[in-house]
Amino acid sequence: MQAVVNWRDGLVFEAKSGSGHSLLMDGNKAEAASPMELVLMAAGGCSSVDVVSILEKARQQVSAVRCEVKGERADATPAVFTKVHLHFVVTGTDIADKHVERAVALSADKYCSVAKMLEASVTITHSFAIENS
């Protein structure tokens, strides 16, 4: 994998992935998410891909999945994340609690590359809720 990051102006940068996708980053959070916000978004996105995939394979009737990610940062510089919590809200019809619990656990323990990379220095926790559609 590779990426290129180009400075636009101020603290705004455009990142382009090796697969050709682009996004903006803003150190001031005025025009785009900050790089640290993108780390949280990446963890939530990576784990959400796993959860949806696992639930679909379990033939659960899922209509929506939302991952609410909260991160706590160190007070000192560098202000790295010390804790990250991912809360999944799974919406659908007749969703089995055991399947959601299993999907979240498998993502956390085995599949989510972003979370696995972060867990070496960050405490990562998970929870979930089920909403009927």
CSV table of N, CA, C and O in Angstrom, one decimal:
chain,number,residue,atom,x,y,z
A,1,MET,N,0.8,-1.2,0.0
A,1,MET,CA,0.0,0.0,0.0
A,1,MET,C,0.9,1.2,0.0
A,1,MET,O,2.0,1.2,0.5
A,2,GLN,N,0.3,2.3,-0.5
A,2,GLN,CA,1.0,3.5,-0.5
A,2,GLN,C,0.0,4.7,-0.5
A,2,GLN,O,-1.2,4.5,-0.9
A,3,ALA,N,0.5,5.9,-0.2
A,3,ALA,CA,-0.3,7.1,-0.3
A,3,ALA,C,0.6,8.3,-0.5
A,3,ALA,O,1.8,8.2,-0.2
A,4,VAL,N,0.0,9.4,-1.0
A,4,VAL,CA,0.7,10.6,-1.1
A,4,VAL,C,-0.1,11.7,-0.5
A,4,VAL,O,-1.3,11.8,-0.6
A,5,VAL,N,0.6,12.5,0.3
A,5,VAL,CA,-0.1,13.6,1.0
A,5,VAL,C,0.5,14.9,0.5
A,5,VAL,O,1.8,15.1,0.6
A,6,ASN,N,-0.3,15.8,-0.1
A,6,ASN,CA,0.2,17.1,-0.6
A,6,ASN,C,-0.4,18.2,0.2
A,6,ASN,O,-1.6,18.3,0.5
A,7,TRP,N,0.4,19.2,0.6
A,7,TRP,CA,0.0,20.4,1.3
A,7,TRP,C,-0.8,21.3,0.3
A,7,TRP,O,-0.3,21.6,-0.8
A,8,ARG,N,-2.0,21.8,0.8
A,8,ARG,CA,-2.7,22.7,0.0
A,8,ARG,C,-2.5,24.1,0.4
A,8,ARG,O,-2.0,24.9,-0.3
A,9,ASP,N,-2.9,24.4,1.7
A,9,ASP,CA,-2.6,25.7,2.3
A,9,ASP,C,-2.9,25.7,3.7
A,9,ASP,O,-3.6,24.7,4.2
A,10,GLY,N,-2.5,26.6,4.5
A,10,GLY,CA,-2.7,26.6,6.0
A,10,GLY,C,-2.2,25.2,6.5
A,10,GLY,O,-1.1,24.8,6.3
A,11,LEU,N,-3.2,24.5,7.2
A,11,LEU,CA,-2.9,23.2,7.7
A,11,LEU,C,-3.8,22.2,7.0
A,11,LEU,O,-4.1,21.1,7.5
A,12,VAL,N,-4.1,22.5,5.7
A,12,VAL,CA,-5.0,21.6,4.9
A,12,VAL,C,-4.1,20.8,4.0
A,12,VAL,O,-3.3,21.4,3.3
A,13,PHE,N,-4.4,19.5,3.9
A,13,PHE,CA,-3.6,18.6,3.1
A,13,PHE,C,-4.6,17.7,2.3
A,13,PHE,O,-5.6,17.3,2.8
A,14,GLU,N,-4.2,17.3,1.1
A,14,GLU,CA,-5.0,16.4,0.4
A,14,GLU,C,-4.2,15.1,0.3
A,14,GLU,O,-3.0,15.0,-0.1
A,15,ALA,N,-4.8,14.0,0.7
A,15,ALA,CA,-4.2,12.7,0.7
A,15,ALA,C,-4.8,11.9,-0.4
A,15,ALA,O,-6.0,11.9,-0.7
A,16,LYS,N,-4.0,11.1,-1.1
A,16,LYS,CA,-4.4,10.3,-2.2
A,16,LYS,C,-3.9,8.9,-2.0
A,16,LYS,O,-2.7,8.7,-1.9
A,17,SER,N,-4.8,7.9,-2.0
A,17,SER,CA,-4.3,6.5,-1.7
A,17,SER,C,-3.8,5.9,-3.0
A,17,SER,O,-4.1,6.4,-4.1
A,18,GLY,N,-3.1,4.8,-2.9
A,18,GLY,CA,-2.6,4.1,-4.0
A,18,GLY,C,-3.7,3.6,-4.9
A,18,GLY,O,-3.4,3.4,-6.1
A,19,SER,N,-4.9,3.4,-4.4
A,19,SER,CA,-6.0,2.9,-5.2
A,19,SER,C,-6.7,4.1,-5.9
A,19,SER,O,-7.8,3.9,-6.5
A,20,GLY,N,-6.2,5.3,-5.7
A,20,GLY,CA,-6.8,6.5,-6.4
A,20,GLY,C,-7.9,7.3,-5.7
A,20,GLY,O,-8.4,8.2,-6.3
A,21,HIS,N,-8.1,7.0,-4.4
A,21,HIS,CA,-9.1,7.7,-3.7
A,21,HIS,C,-8.5,8.9,-2.9
A,21,HIS,O,-7.4,8.8,-2.4
A,22,SER,N,-9.2,10.0,-2.8
A,22,SER,CA,-8.6,11.2,-2.2
A,22,SER,C,-9.5,11.7,-1.0
A,22,SER,O,-10.7,11.4,-1.0
A,23,LEU,N,-8.9,12.3,-0.1
A,23,LEU,CA,-9.6,13.0,1.0
A,23,LEU,C,-8.8,14.1,1.5
A,23,LEU,O,-7.6,14.2,1.3
A,24,LEU,N,-9.5,15.1,2.2
A,24,LEU,CA,-8.8,16.2,2.8
A,24,LEU,C,-8.6,16.0,4.3
A,24,LEU,O,-9.4,15.3,4.9
A,25,MET,N,-7.5,16.5,4.8
A,25,MET,CA,-7.2,16.6,6.2
A,25,MET,C,-6.9,18.0,6.6
A,25,MET,O,-6.3,18.7,5.8
A,26,ASP,N,-7.4,18.4,7.8
A,26,ASP,CA,-7.1,19.8,8.3
A,26,ASP,C,-6.7,19.8,9.7
A,26,ASP,O,-7.5,19.4,10.6
A,27,GLY,N,-5.5,20.2,10.0
A,27,GLY,CA,-5.0,20.3,11.3
A,27,GLY,C,-5.8,21.2,12.2
A,27,GLY,O,-5.8,21.1,13.4
A,28,ASN,N,-6.5,22.2,11.6
A,28,ASN,CA,-7.4,23.1,12.3
A,28,ASN,C,-8.9,22.6,12.4
A,28,ASN,O,-9.7,23.3,13.0
A,29,LYS,N,-9.2,21.5,11.7
A,29,LYS,CA,-10.5,21.0,11.7
A,29,LYS,C,-11.6,21.9,11.0
A,29,LYS,O,-12.8,21.8,11.3
A,30,ALA,N,-11.2,22.9,10.3
A,30,ALA,CA,-12.1,23.8,9.7
A,30,ALA,C,-12.7,23.3,8.4
A,30,ALA,O,-13.9,23.4,8.1
A,31,GLU,N,-11.8,22.8,7.5
A,31,GLU,CA,-12.2,22.3,6.2
A,31,GLU,C,-12.4,20.8,6.1
A,31,GLU,O,-13.1,20.3,5.2
A,32,ALA,N,-11.8,20.1,7.0
A,32,ALA,CA,-11.9,18.6,7.0
A,32,ALA,C,-11.5,18.1,8.4
A,32,ALA,O,-11.2,18.8,9.3
A,33,ALA,N,-11.7,16.8,8.5
A,33,ALA,CA,-11.3,16.1,9.7
A,33,ALA,C,-9.8,16.2,9.9
A,33,ALA,O,-9.0,16.3,9.0
A,34,SER,N,-9.4,16.2,11.2
A,34,SER,CA,-7.9,16.2,11.5
A,34,SER,C,-7.4,14.8,11.3
A,34,SER,O,-8.1,13.8,11.3
A,35,PRO,N,-6.1,14.6,11.2
A,35,PRO,CA,-5.5,13.3,11.1
A,35,PRO,C,-5.9,12.4,12.2
A,35,PRO,O,-6.1,11.2,12.0
A,36,MET,N,-5.9,12.9,13.4
A,36,MET,CA,-6.3,12.1,14.6
A,36,MET,C,-7.8,11.7,14.5
A,36,MET,O,-8.1,10.5,14.9
A,37,GLU,N,-8.6,12.5,14.0
A,37,GLU,CA,-10.0,12.1,13.8
A,37,GLU,C,-10.1,11.0,12.8
A,37,GLU,O,-10.9,10.1,12.9
A,38,LEU,N,-9.3,11.1,11.8
A,38,LEU,CA,-9.3,10.1,10.8
A,38,LEU,C,-8.8,8.7,11.3
A,38,LEU,O,-9.3,7.7,10.9
A,39,VAL,N,-8.0,8.7,12.3
A,39,VAL,CA,-7.6,7.5,13.0
A,39,VAL,C,-8.8,6.8,13.6
A,39,VAL,O,-9.0,5.6,13.5
A,40,LEU,N,-9.6,7.6,14.4
A,40,LEU,CA,-10.8,7.1,15.0
A,40,LEU,C,-11.8,6.6,13.9
A,40,LEU,O,-12.4,5.5,14.0
A,41,MET,N,-11.9,7.4,12.8
A,41,MET,CA,-12.8,7.0,11.8
A,41,MET,C,-12.4,5.7,11.1
A,41,MET,O,-13.2,4.8,10.7
A,42,ALA,N,-11.1,5.5,10.9
A,42,ALA,CA,-10.5,4.3,10.3
A,42,ALA,C,-10.8,3.1,11.2
A,42,ALA,O,-11.2,2.0,10.7
A,43,ALA,N,-10.6,3.3,12.5
A,43,ALA,CA,-10.9,2.1,13.4
A,43,ALA,C,-12.4,1.8,13.4
A,43,ALA,O,-12.8,0.6,13.3
A,44,GLY,N,-13.3,2.8,13.4
A,44,GLY,CA,-14.7,2.5,13.3
A,44,GLY,C,-15.1,1.9,12.0
A,44,GLY,O,-15.9,1.0,11.9
A,45,GLY,N,-14.5,2.4,10.9
A,45,GLY,CA,-14.8,1.9,9.6
A,45,GLY,C,-14.3,0.4,9.4
A,45,GLY,O,-15.1,-0.4,8.9
A,46,CYS,N,-13.1,0.2,9.8
A,46,CYS,CA,-12.5,-1.2,9.7
A,46,CYS,C,-13.4,-2.2,10.5
A,46,CYS,O,-13.7,-3.3,9.9
A,47,SER,N,-13.7,-1.9,11.7
A,47,SER,CA,-14.4,-2.8,12.5
A,47,SER,C,-15.9,-2.9,12.0
A,47,SER,O,-16.4,-4.0,12.0
A,48,SER,N,-16.4,-1.9,11.5
A,48,SER,CA,-17.8,-1.9,10.9
A,48,SER,C,-17.9,-2.9,9.7
A,48,SER,O,-18.8,-3.6,9.5
A,49,VAL,N,-16.8,-2.8,8.9
A,49,VAL,CA,-16.8,-3.7,7.7
A,49,VAL,C,-16.8,-5.2,8.2
A,49,VAL,O,-17.6,-6.0,7.7
A,50,ASP,N,-16.1,-5.5,9.2
A,50,ASP,CA,-16.1,-6.8,9.8
A,50,ASP,C,-17.4,-7.2,10.3
A,50,ASP,O,-18.0,-8.3,10.1
A,51,VAL,N,-18.0,-6.3,11.2
A,51,VAL,CA,-19.3,-6.6,11.8
A,51,VAL,C,-20.4,-6.9,10.8
A,51,VAL,O,-21.1,-7.9,10.8
A,52,VAL,N,-20.5,-6.0,9.7
A,52,VAL,CA,-21.5,-6.2,8.7
A,52,VAL,C,-21.3,-7.5,8.0
A,52,VAL,O,-22.2,-8.3,7.7
A,53,SER,N,-20.0,-7.8,7.6
A,53,SER,CA,-19.7,-9.0,6.9
A,53,SER,C,-20.1,-10.2,7.7
A,53,SER,O,-20.7,-11.2,7.1
A,54,ILE,N,-19.7,-10.3,8.9
A,54,ILE,CA,-20.0,-11.4,9.8
A,54,ILE,C,-21.5,-11.6,10.0
A,54,ILE,O,-22.0,-12.7,9.9
A,55,LEU,N,-22.2,-10.5,10.2
A,55,LEU,CA,-23.7,-10.6,10.4
A,55,LEU,C,-24.4,-11.0,9.1
A,55,LEU,O,-25.3,-11.8,9.2
A,56,GLU,N,-23.9,-10.6,8.0
A,56,GLU,CA,-24.5,-11.0,6.7
A,56,GLU,C,-24.3,-12.5,6.5
A,56,GLU,O,-25.2,-13.3,6.1
A,57,LYS,N,-23.1,-13.0,6.8
A,57,LYS,CA,-22.8,-14.5,6.7
A,57,LYS,C,-23.6,-15.3,7.7
A,57,LYS,O,-23.9,-16.4,7.4
A,58,ALA,N,-24.0,-14.7,8.8
A,58,ALA,CA,-24.9,-15.3,9.8
A,58,ALA,C,-26.3,-15.2,9.4
A,58,ALA,O,-27.2,-15.6,10.2
A,59,ARG,N,-26.6,-14.6,8.2
A,59,ARG,CA,-28.0,-14.4,7.7
A,59,ARG,C,-28.9,-13.6,8.6
A,59,ARG,O,-30.1,-13.9,8.7
A,60,GLN,N,-28.3,-12.6,9.2
A,60,GLN,CA,-29.0,-11.7,10.1
A,60,GLN,C,-29.6,-10.6,9.2
A,60,GLN,O,-29.0,-10.2,8.2
A,61,GLN,N,-30.9,-10.2,9.4
A,61,GLN,CA,-31.6,-9.2,8.6
A,61,GLN,C,-31.2,-7.8,9.1
A,61,GLN,O,-32.0,-7.1,9.7
A,62,VAL,N,-30.0,-7.4,8.7
A,62,VAL,CA,-29.5,-6.1,9.2
A,62,VAL,C,-29.9,-5.0,8.1
A,62,VAL,O,-29.7,-5.2,6.9
A,63,SER,N,-30.4,-3.9,8.6
A,63,SER,CA,-30.8,-2.8,7.8
A,63,SER,C,-29.8,-1.6,8.0
A,63,SER,O,-29.7,-0.7,7.1
A,64,ALA,N,-29.1,-1.5,9.1
A,64,ALA,CA,-28.2,-0.4,9.4
A,64,ALA,C,-27.2,-0.8,10.5
A,64,ALA,O,-27.6,-1.6,11.4
A,65,VAL,N,-26.0,-0.3,10.3
A,65,VAL,CA,-25.0,-0.4,11.4
A,65,VAL,C,-24.3,0.9,11.6
A,65,VAL,O,-23.9,1.5,10.6
A,66,ARG,N,-24.3,1.3,12.8
A,66,ARG,CA,-23.6,2.6,13.1
A,66,ARG,C,-22.6,2.3,14.2
A,66,ARG,O,-22.8,1.6,15.2
A,67,CYS,N,-21.4,2.8,14.0
A,67,CYS,CA,-20.3,2.7,15.0
A,67,CYS,C,-20.0,4.0,15.6
A,67,CYS,O,-19.5,4.9,14.8
A,68,GLU,N,-20.2,4.2,16.8
A,68,GLU,CA,-19.9,5.5,17.5
A,68,GLU,C,-18.6,5.3,18.2
A,68,GLU,O,-18.4,4.4,19.1
A,69,VAL,N,-17.6,6.1,17.8
A,69,VAL,CA,-16.2,5.9,18.3
A,69,VAL,C,-15.8,7.1,19.1
A,69,VAL,O,-16.0,8.2,18.7
A,70,LYS,N,-15.3,6.8,20.3
A,70,LYS,CA,-14.9,7.8,21.2
A,70,LYS,C,-13.4,7.6,21.6
A,70,LYS,O,-13.1,6.4,22.0
A,71,GLY,N,-12.6,8.6,21.5
A,71,GLY,CA,-11.2,8.4,21.9
A,71,GLY,C,-10.8,9.4,23.0
A,71,GLY,O,-11.2,10.5,23.0
A,72,GLU,N,-9.9,8.9,23.9
A,72,GLU,CA,-9.3,9.8,24.9
A,72,GLU,C,-7.9,9.9,24.6
A,72,GLU,O,-7.2,8.9,24.2
A,73,ARG,N,-7.3,11.2,24.7
A,73,ARG,CA,-5.9,11.4,24.4
A,73,ARG,C,-5.1,11.8,25.6
A,73,ARG,O,-5.7,12.3,26.6
A,74,ALA,N,-3.9,11.6,25.5
A,74,ALA,CA,-2.9,11.9,26.6
A,74,ALA,C,-2.9,13.5,26.7
A,74,ALA,O,-3.1,14.2,25.7
A,75,ASP,N,-2.6,14.0,27.9
A,75,ASP,CA,-2.5,15.4,28.1
A,75,ASP,C,-1.2,16.0,27.6
A,75,ASP,O,-1.1,17.2,27.3
A,76,ALA,N,-0.2,15.2,27.5
A,76,ALA,CA,1.1,15.6,27.1
A,76,ALA,C,1.3,15.5,25.6
A,76,ALA,O,0.6,14.7,24.9
A,77,THR,N,2.3,16.1,25.1
A,77,THR,CA,2.7,16.0,23.7
A,77,THR,C,3.7,14.9,23.5
A,77,THR,O,4.6,14.8,24.3
A,78,PRO,N,3.5,14.0,22.6
A,78,PRO,CA,2.4,13.9,21.6
A,78,PRO,C,1.1,13.4,22.3
A,78,PRO,O,1.1,12.5,23.1
A,79,ALA,N,0.0,14.0,21.9
A,79,ALA,CA,-1.3,13.7,22.4
A,79,ALA,C,-1.9,12.4,21.8
A,79,ALA,O,-2.8,12.5,21.0
A,80,VAL,N,-1.2,11.3,22.0
A,80,VAL,CA,-1.7,10.0,21.5
A,80,VAL,C,-3.0,9.6,22.1
A,80,VAL,O,-3.3,10.0,23.2
A,81,PHE,N,-3.7,8.7,21.4
A,81,PHE,CA,-4.9,8.1,22.1
A,81,PHE,C,-4.4,7.1,23.2
A,81,PHE,O,-3.5,6.4,23.0
A,82,THR,N,-5.1,7.2,24.3
A,82,THR,CA,-4.9,6.3,25.4
A,82,THR,C,-6.0,5.3,25.5
A,82,THR,O,-5.8,4.1,25.9
A,83,LYS,N,-7.2,5.7,25.1
A,83,LYS,CA,-8.4,4.8,25.2
A,83,LYS,C,-9.2,5.1,23.9
A,83,LYS,O,-9.4,6.2,23.5
A,84,VAL,N,-9.8,4.0,23.4
A,84,VAL,CA,-10.7,4.1,22.3
A,84,VAL,C,-11.9,3.2,22.6
A,84,VAL,O,-11.6,2.0,22.9
A,85,HIS,N,-13.1,3.7,22.4
A,85,HIS,CA,-14.3,2.8,22.6
A,85,HIS,C,-15.1,2.8,21.4
A,85,HIS,O,-15.4,3.9,20.9
A,86,LEU,N,-15.5,1.6,20.9
A,86,LEU,CA,-16.3,1.5,19.7
A,86,LEU,C,-17.7,0.9,20.2
A,86,LEU,O,-17.7,-0.2,20.8
A,87,HIS,N,-18.7,1.7,19.9
A,87,HIS,CA,-20.1,1.2,20.3
A,87,HIS,C,-20.9,1.0,19.0
A,87,HIS,O,-21.1,2.0,18.2
A,88,PHE,N,-21.3,-0.2,18.8
A,88,PHE,CA,-22.0,-0.6,17.6
A,88,PHE,C,-23.5,-0.6,17.9
A,88,PHE,O,-24.0,-1.1,18.8
A,89,VAL,N,-24.3,0.1,17.0
A,89,VAL,CA,-25.7,0.1,17.0
A,89,VAL,C,-26.2,-0.6,15.8
A,89,VAL,O,-26.0,-0.1,14.6
A,90,VAL,N,-26.7,-1.8,15.9
A,90,VAL,CA,-27.2,-2.7,14.8
A,90,VAL,C,-28.7,-2.6,14.7
A,90,VAL,O,-29.4,-2.9,15.7
A,91,THR,N,-29.2,-2.3,13.6
A,91,THR,CA,-30.6,-2.2,13.3
A,91,THR,C,-31.1,-3.2,12.4
A,91,THR,O,-30.4,-3.5,11.4
A,92,GLY,N,-32.2,-3.8,12.6
A,92,GLY,CA,-32.7,-4.8,11.7
A,92,GLY,C,-33.9,-5.5,12.3
A,92,GLY,O,-34.5,-5.1,13.3
A,93,THR,N,-34.3,-6.7,11.7
A,93,THR,CA,-35.4,-7.5,12.1
A,93,THR,C,-34.9,-8.8,12.6
A,93,THR,O,-34.1,-9.5,12.0
A,94,ASP,N,-35.4,-9.1,13.8
A,94,ASP,CA,-35.0,-10.4,14.5
A,94,ASP,C,-33.5,-10.6,14.6
A,94,ASP,O,-33.0,-11.7,14.3
A,95,ILE,N,-32.8,-9.6,14.9
A,95,ILE,CA,-31.3,-9.7,15.1
A,95,ILE,C,-31.0,-10.4,16.4
A,95,ILE,O,-31.5,-10.0,17.5
A,96,ALA,N,-30.3,-11.5,16.3
A,96,ALA,CA,-29.9,-12.3,17.5
A,96,ALA,C,-28.7,-11.6,18.2
A,96,ALA,O,-27.7,-11.4,17.6
A,97,ASP,N,-28.9,-11.4,19.5
A,97,ASP,CA,-27.9,-10.8,20.4
A,97,ASP,C,-26.6,-11.6,20.3
A,97,ASP,O,-25.5,-11.0,20.2
A,98,LYS,N,-26.7,-12.9,20.3
A,98,LYS,CA,-25.5,-13.7,20.2
A,98,LYS,C,-24.7,-13.5,18.9
A,98,LYS,O,-23.4,-13.6,19.0
A,99,HIS,N,-25.3,-13.3,17.8
A,99,HIS,CA,-24.6,-13.0,16.6
A,99,HIS,C,-23.9,-11.7,16.6
A,99,HIS,O,-22.8,-11.6,16.1
A,100,VAL,N,-24.5,-10.7,17.1
A,100,VAL,CA,-23.9,-9.3,17.2
A,100,VAL,C,-22.7,-9.4,18.2
A,100,VAL,O,-21.6,-8.9,17.9
A,101,GLU,N,-22.9,-10.0,19.3
A,101,GLU,CA,-21.8,-10.2,20.3
A,101,GLU,C,-20.6,-10.9,19.6
A,101,GLU,O,-19.5,-10.5,19.8
A,102,ARG,N,-20.9,-12.0,18.9
A,102,ARG,CA,-19.9,-12.7,18.2
A,102,ARG,C,-19.2,-11.9,17.1
A,102,ARG,O,-17.9,-11.9,17.0
A,103,ALA,N,-19.9,-11.1,16.3
A,103,ALA,CA,-19.4,-10.3,15.3
A,103,ALA,C,-18.4,-9.2,15.8
A,103,ALA,O,-17.3,-9.0,15.3
A,104,VAL,N,-18.9,-8.6,16.9
A,104,VAL,CA,-18.1,-7.5,17.5
A,104,VAL,C,-16.8,-8.2,18.1
A,104,VAL,O,-15.7,-7.6,18.0
A,105,ALA,N,-16.9,-9.3,18.8
A,105,ALA,CA,-15.8,-10.0,19.4
A,105,ALA,C,-14.8,-10.4,18.3
A,105,ALA,O,-13.5,-10.3,18.5
A,106,LEU,N,-15.3,-11.0,17.2
A,106,LEU,CA,-14.4,-11.5,16.2
A,106,LEU,C,-13.6,-10.3,15.5
A,106,LEU,O,-12.4,-10.4,15.2
A,107,SER,N,-14.3,-9.2,15.3
A,107,SER,CA,-13.7,-8.0,14.8
A,107,SER,C,-12.6,-7.6,15.7
A,107,SER,O,-11.4,-7.3,15.3
A,108,ALA,N,-12.9,-7.5,17.0
A,108,ALA,CA,-11.9,-7.0,18.0
A,108,ALA,C,-10.7,-7.9,18.2
A,108,ALA,O,-9.6,-7.4,18.3
A,109,ASP,N,-11.0,-9.2,18.2
A,109,ASP,CA,-10.0,-10.1,18.6
A,109,ASP,C,-9.2,-10.7,17.4
A,109,ASP,O,-8.1,-11.2,17.6
A,110,LYS,N,-9.7,-10.6,16.2
A,110,LYS,CA,-9.1,-11.3,15.1
A,110,LYS,C,-9.0,-10.5,13.8
A,110,LYS,O,-8.0,-10.5,13.1
A,111,TYR,N,-10.0,-9.7,13.4
A,111,TYR,CA,-10.1,-9.2,12.0
A,111,TYR,C,-9.7,-7.8,11.8
A,111,TYR,O,-9.2,-7.4,10.7
A,112,CYS,N,-10.0,-6.9,12.7
A,112,CYS,CA,-9.8,-5.4,12.4
A,112,CYS,C,-8.4,-5.1,12.5
A,112,CYS,O,-7.8,-4.9,13.6
A,113,SER,N,-7.7,-4.9,11.4
A,113,SER,CA,-6.3,-4.5,11.3
A,113,SER,C,-6.0,-3.2,12.0
A,113,SER,O,-5.0,-3.1,12.6
A,114,VAL,N,-6.9,-2.2,11.8
A,114,VAL,CA,-6.6,-0.9,12.4
A,114,VAL,C,-6.6,-1.0,14.0
A,114,VAL,O,-5.7,-0.6,14.6
A,115,ALA,N,-7.6,-1.7,14.5
A,115,ALA,CA,-7.7,-1.9,16.0
A,115,ALA,C,-6.6,-2.7,16.5
A,115,ALA,O,-6.0,-2.4,17.6
A,116,LYS,N,-6.2,-3.8,15.8
A,116,LYS,CA,-5.1,-4.6,16.2
A,116,LYS,C,-3.8,-3.8,16.2
A,116,LYS,O,-3.0,-4.0,17.1
A,117,MET,N,-3.6,-2.9,15.3
A,117,MET,CA,-2.4,-2.1,15.3
A,117,MET,C,-2.4,-1.1,16.4
A,117,MET,O,-1.4,-0.9,17.1
A,118,LEU,N,-3.6,-0.5,16.7
A,118,LEU,CA,-3.7,0.4,17.8
A,118,LEU,C,-3.5,-0.2,19.2
A,118,LEU,O,-3.0,0.4,20.1
A,119,GLU,N,-4.0,-1.4,19.4
A,119,GLU,CA,-4.1,-2.0,20.7
A,119,GLU,C,-2.8,-2.2,21.3
A,119,GLU,O,-2.7,-2.5,22.6
A,120,ALA,N,-1.7,-2.1,20.6
A,120,ALA,CA,-0.3,-2.3,21.2
A,120,ALA,C,-0.1,-1.1,22.2
A,120,ALA,O,0.7,-1.3,23.1
A,121,SER,N,-0.7,0.0,22.0
A,121,SER,CA,-0.5,1.2,22.9
A,121,SER,C,-1.8,1.8,23.4
A,121,SER,O,-1.7,2.8,24.1
A,122,VAL,N,-2.9,1.3,22.9
A,122,VAL,CA,-4.2,2.0,23.3
A,122,VAL,C,-5.1,0.9,23.9
A,122,VAL,O,-5.2,-0.2,23.3
A,123,THR,N,-5.9,1.3,24.9
A,123,THR,CA,-6.9,0.4,25.5
A,123,THR,C,-8.1,0.5,24.6
A,123,THR,O,-8.7,1.6,24.5
A,124,ILE,N,-8.5,-0.6,24.0
A,124,ILE,CA,-9.7,-0.5,23.1
A,124,ILE,C,-10.8,-1.4,23.7
A,124,ILE,O,-10.6,-2.5,24.0
A,125,THR,N,-12.0,-0.8,23.8
A,125,THR,CA,-13.1,-1.5,24.3
A,125,THR,C,-14.3,-1.4,23.3
A,125,THR,O,-14.3,-0.6,22.4
A,126,HIS,N,-15.2,-2.3,23.5
A,126,HIS,CA,-16.4,-2.4,22.5
A,126,HIS,C,-17.7,-2.6,23.3
A,126,HIS,O,-17.6,-3.2,24.4
A,127,SER,N,-18.7,-2.2,22.7
A,127,SER,CA,-20.1,-2.5,23.2
A,127,SER,C,-21.0,-2.5,22.0
A,127,SER,O,-20.6,-2.1,20.9
A,128,PHE,N,-22.3,-2.9,22.3
A,128,PHE,CA,-23.2,-2.9,21.2
A,128,PHE,C,-24.6,-2.8,21.7
A,128,PHE,O,-24.9,-3.1,22.9
A,129,ALA,N,-25.5,-2.4,20.8
A,129,ALA,CA,-27.0,-2.3,21.1
A,129,ALA,C,-27.7,-2.8,19.8
A,129,ALA,O,-27.1,-2.6,18.7
A,130,ILE,N,-28.8,-3.3,20.0
A,130,ILE,CA,-29.7,-3.7,18.9
A,130,ILE,C,-31.0,-2.9,18.9
A,130,ILE,O,-31.6,-2.8,19.9
A,131,GLU,N,-31.3,-2.4,17.7
A,131,GLU,CA,-32.6,-1.7,17.5
A,131,GLU,C,-33.4,-2.4,16.5
A,131,GLU,O,-32.9,-2.8,15.4
A,132,ASN,N,-34.7,-2.6,16.7
A,132,ASN,CA,-35.5,-3.3,15.8
A,132,ASN,C,-36.0,-2.2,14.8
A,132,ASN,O,-36.4,-1.1,15.1
A,133,SER,N,-36.0,-2.6,13.5
A,133,SER,CA,-36.5,-1.7,12.5
A,133,SER,C,-38.0,-2.0,12.1
A,133,SER,O,-38.6,-2.9,12.5
